[in-house]
Amino acid sequence: AFGSSRQERNETIVKLAIIYQNNYSDLCTIARRNEDDARHWARPWQERYWNSEFSDADEDNCEYIVSDMNDTRYHCLNLENSATVEFRMWGATNNANEIRAFADFTQAIIKVAKDMSFDEAKDVEFKDLLHMVVEEAFNADNVSALIKNTYGEF
């Protein structure tokens, strides 16, 4: 899902981190987390990386950025285990439809990030991002309902 090569995987991860950083508050709303709670379990990147590395991110420095993300357990994207990426934004639920919508949203935002340029990831407007995510979602109706129930019309 993230890419067929290490370079493509690293680029997708960094673009996802940029998208999450620039849209953190709105993504907390969709994830059904208040920001204070999210900052404990799924911190944004700015506290550690944003000002120095991500603002200049491009295909040439992605491997360095990803290799430096080794203490990320409680960040919105947990890369502590180099073999996995954990999305920590989602609030707890036992509702099967929400779980499926969370998974569909996550899969779709990965695809959107993978297909974007770095400049697009840095500049995308949140409502445009939501439309792209719904368009890429496996179950667009489920993801659209999640967004409308948590964020509102888009």
mmCIF file of C-alpha atoms in Angstrom:
data_model
loop_
_atom_site.group_PDB
_atom_site.id
_atom_site.type_symbol
_atom_site.label_atom_id
_atom_site.label_comp_id
_atom_site.label_asym_id
_atom_site.label_seq_id
_atom_site.Cartn_x
_atom_site.Cartn_y
_atom_site.Cartn_z
ATOM 1 C CA ALA A 1 0.000 0.000 0.000
ATOM 2 C CA PHE A 2 2.791 2.446 0.833
ATOM 3 C CA GLY A 3 4.857 1.675 -2.232
ATOM 4 C CA SER A 4 6.814 -1.017 -3.995
ATOM 5 C CA SER A 5 10.259 0.268 -3.010
ATOM 6 C CA ARG A 6 11.792 1.541 0.211
ATOM 7 C CA GLN A 7 12.064 5.022 -1.309
ATOM 8 C CA GLU A 8 8.386 5.070 -2.321
ATOM 9 C CA ARG A 9 7.375 3.795 1.138
ATOM 10 C CA ASN A 10 9.407 6.522 2.852
ATOM 11 C CA GLU A 11 7.966 9.221 0.574
ATOM 12 C CA THR A 12 4.404 8.082 1.317
ATOM 13 C CA ILE A 13 5.045 8.046 5.072
ATOM 14 C CA VAL A 14 6.514 11.557 5.040
ATOM 15 C CA LYS A 15 3.632 12.894 2.906
ATOM 16 C CA LEU A 16 1.163 11.276 5.331
ATOM 17 C CA ALA A 17 2.949 12.927 8.241
ATOM 18 C CA ILE A 18 2.718 16.285 6.450
ATOM 19 C CA ILE A 19 -1.012 15.793 5.805
ATOM 20 C CA TYR A 20 -1.628 14.778 9.420
ATOM 21 C CA GLN A 21 0.421 17.685 10.730
ATOM 22 C CA ASN A 22 -1.296 20.310 8.590
ATOM 23 C CA ASN A 23 -4.795 18.956 9.283
ATOM 24 C CA TYR A 24 -4.369 17.650 12.829
ATOM 25 C CA SER A 25 -7.370 19.372 14.475
ATOM 26 C CA ASP A 26 -9.778 18.395 11.709
ATOM 27 C CA LEU A 27 -8.509 14.816 11.652
ATOM 28 C CA CYS A 28 -9.004 14.633 15.445
ATOM 29 C CA THR A 29 -12.648 15.542 14.868
ATOM 30 C CA ILE A 30 -13.128 12.785 12.280
ATOM 31 C CA ALA A 31 -11.256 10.325 14.513
ATOM 32 C CA ARG A 32 -13.668 11.153 17.362
ATOM 33 C CA ARG A 33 -10.908 12.370 19.664
ATOM 34 C CA ASN A 34 -10.700 15.671 21.450
ATOM 35 C CA GLU A 35 -7.352 17.330 20.877
ATOM 36 C CA ASP A 36 -6.167 17.051 24.480
ATOM 37 C CA ASP A 37 -6.773 13.304 24.463
ATOM 38 C CA ALA A 38 -5.207 12.965 21.034
ATOM 39 C CA ARG A 39 -2.083 14.838 22.127
ATOM 40 C CA HIS A 40 -1.522 12.145 24.734
ATOM 41 C CA TRP A 41 -2.111 9.071 22.537
ATOM 42 C CA ALA A 42 -1.500 10.448 19.032
ATOM 43 C CA ARG A 43 0.689 13.535 19.237
ATOM 44 C CA PRO A 44 1.217 15.734 16.193
ATOM 45 C CA TRP A 45 4.675 15.881 14.689
ATOM 46 C CA GLN A 46 5.426 19.547 15.270
ATOM 47 C CA GLU A 47 6.604 18.930 18.804
ATOM 48 C CA ARG A 48 9.603 17.073 17.499
ATOM 49 C CA TYR A 49 10.128 17.267 13.756
ATOM 50 C CA TRP A 50 8.005 19.758 11.971
ATOM 51 C CA ASN A 51 9.951 22.984 12.059
ATOM 52 C CA SER A 52 13.264 21.445 11.074
ATOM 53 C CA GLU A 53 12.727 18.570 8.685
ATOM 54 C CA PHE A 54 9.195 18.279 7.345
ATOM 55 C CA SER A 55 8.931 21.831 6.090
ATOM 56 C CA ASP A 56 11.706 21.031 3.592
ATOM 57 C CA ALA A 57 10.652 17.445 2.886
ATOM 58 C CA ASP A 58 11.091 16.122 -0.613
ATOM 59 C CA GLU A 59 12.059 12.863 -2.291
ATOM 60 C CA ASP A 60 15.758 13.493 -1.535
ATOM 61 C CA ASN A 61 15.531 13.556 2.271
ATOM 62 C CA CYS A 62 12.703 11.104 3.038
ATOM 63 C CA GLU A 63 14.948 8.234 4.041
ATOM 64 C CA TYR A 64 16.724 10.460 6.555
ATOM 65 C CA ILE A 65 13.438 11.766 7.971
ATOM 66 C CA VAL A 66 11.914 8.282 8.332
ATOM 67 C CA SER A 67 15.105 6.845 9.848
ATOM 68 C CA ASP A 68 15.024 9.614 12.464
ATOM 69 C CA MET A 69 11.443 8.745 13.489
ATOM 70 C CA ASN A 70 12.474 6.090 15.980
ATOM 71 C CA ASP A 71 10.763 7.403 19.107
ATOM 72 C CA THR A 72 7.250 7.802 17.773
ATOM 73 C CA ARG A 73 5.147 5.450 19.917
ATOM 74 C CA TYR A 74 2.609 8.101 20.913
ATOM 75 C CA HIS A 75 2.560 10.120 17.687
ATOM 76 C CA CYS A 76 -0.302 10.110 15.176
ATOM 77 C CA LEU A 77 1.794 7.812 12.986
ATOM 78 C CA ASN A 78 3.775 5.316 15.054
ATOM 79 C CA LEU A 79 6.883 4.144 13.198
ATOM 80 C CA GLU A 80 8.697 2.704 16.203
ATOM 81 C CA ASN A 81 8.627 -0.785 14.664
ATOM 82 C CA SER A 82 10.337 -0.375 11.286
ATOM 83 C CA ALA A 83 8.171 -3.126 9.749
ATOM 84 C CA THR A 84 4.825 -1.446 10.485
ATOM 85 C CA VAL A 85 3.010 1.867 10.490
ATOM 86 C CA GLU A 86 0.398 2.325 13.215
ATOM 87 C CA PHE A 87 -2.304 4.968 12.780
ATOM 88 C CA ARG A 88 -3.085 6.126 16.328
ATOM 89 C CA MET A 89 -5.661 8.848 15.625
ATOM 90 C CA TRP A 90 -8.806 6.750 15.804
ATOM 91 C CA GLY A 91 -10.885 6.829 18.965
ATOM 92 C CA ALA A 92 -11.892 3.559 20.590
ATOM 93 C CA THR A 93 -15.104 1.929 19.400
ATOM 94 C CA ASN A 94 -16.847 -1.419 19.364
ATOM 95 C CA ASN A 95 -19.070 -0.381 16.444
ATOM 96 C CA ALA A 96 -18.238 -2.594 13.452
ATOM 97 C CA ASN A 97 -19.316 0.036 10.893
ATOM 98 C CA GLU A 98 -17.021 2.636 12.466
ATOM 99 C CA ILE A 99 -14.111 0.179 12.522
ATOM 100 C CA ARG A 100 -14.640 -0.544 8.818
ATOM 101 C CA ALA A 101 -14.936 3.189 8.076
ATOM 102 C CA PHE A 102 -11.715 3.890 10.020
ATOM 103 C CA ALA A 103 -9.922 1.175 8.037
ATOM 104 C CA ASP A 104 -11.343 2.415 4.717
ATOM 105 C CA PHE A 105 -10.427 6.029 5.539
ATOM 106 C CA THR A 106 -6.887 4.973 6.494
ATOM 107 C CA GLN A 107 -6.400 2.917 3.345
ATOM 108 C CA ALA A 108 -7.741 5.757 1.193
ATOM 109 C CA ILE A 109 -5.596 8.479 2.791
ATOM 110 C CA ILE A 110 -2.513 6.299 2.213
ATOM 111 C CA LYS A 111 -3.427 6.075 -1.496
ATOM 112 C CA VAL A 112 -4.072 9.820 -1.677
ATOM 113 C CA ALA A 113 -0.720 10.615 -0.036
ATOM 114 C CA LYS A 114 1.132 8.160 -2.253
ATOM 115 C CA ASP A 115 -0.265 9.780 -5.402
ATOM 116 C CA MET A 116 0.414 13.397 -4.285
ATOM 117 C CA SER A 117 3.525 15.445 -4.790
ATOM 118 C CA PHE A 118 5.211 16.887 -1.705
ATOM 119 C CA ASP A 119 3.949 20.359 -2.592
ATOM 120 C CA GLU A 120 0.387 19.038 -2.911
ATOM 121 C CA ALA A 121 0.665 17.321 0.480
ATOM 122 C CA LYS A 122 1.879 20.571 2.035
ATOM 123 C CA ASP A 123 -0.825 22.723 0.411
ATOM 124 C CA VAL A 124 -3.970 20.564 0.193
ATOM 125 C CA GLU A 125 -7.096 22.121 1.679
ATOM 126 C CA PHE A 126 -8.833 19.844 4.166
ATOM 127 C CA LYS A 127 -12.190 19.670 2.370
ATOM 128 C CA ASP A 128 -10.398 18.827 -0.883
ATOM 129 C CA LEU A 129 -8.507 16.114 0.993
ATOM 130 C CA LEU A 130 -11.803 14.675 2.247
ATOM 131 C CA HIS A 131 -13.215 14.508 -1.280
ATOM 132 C CA MET A 132 -10.057 12.716 -2.463
ATOM 133 C CA VAL A 133 -10.272 10.241 0.430
ATOM 134 C CA VAL A 134 -13.930 9.430 -0.297
ATOM 135 C CA GLU A 135 -13.134 9.013 -3.990
ATOM 136 C CA GLU A 136 -10.358 6.491 -3.176
ATOM 137 C CA ALA A 137 -12.218 4.655 -0.402
ATOM 138 C CA PHE A 138 -13.135 1.002 -0.839
ATOM 139 C CA ASN A 139 -16.545 1.758 0.672
ATOM 140 C CA ALA A 140 -17.126 5.414 -0.170
ATOM 141 C CA ASP A 141 -20.593 5.478 1.421
ATOM 142 C CA ASN A 142 -19.230 4.253 4.752
ATOM 143 C CA VAL A 143 -16.366 6.774 4.765
ATOM 144 C CA SER A 144 -18.647 9.584 3.652
ATOM 145 C CA ALA A 145 -21.065 8.754 6.485
ATOM 146 C CA LEU A 146 -18.189 8.750 9.000
ATOM 147 C CA ILE A 147 -17.081 12.193 7.845
ATOM 148 C CA LYS A 148 -20.600 13.634 7.846
ATOM 149 C CA ASN A 149 -21.364 12.192 11.310
ATOM 150 C CA THR A 150 -18.195 13.581 12.873
ATOM 151 C CA TYR A 151 -17.103 16.576 10.798
ATOM 152 C CA GLY A 152 -20.243 17.630 8.989
ATOM 153 C CA GLU A 153 -20.897 18.433 5.368
ATOM 154 C CA PHE A 154 -17.929 18.768 3.099
#
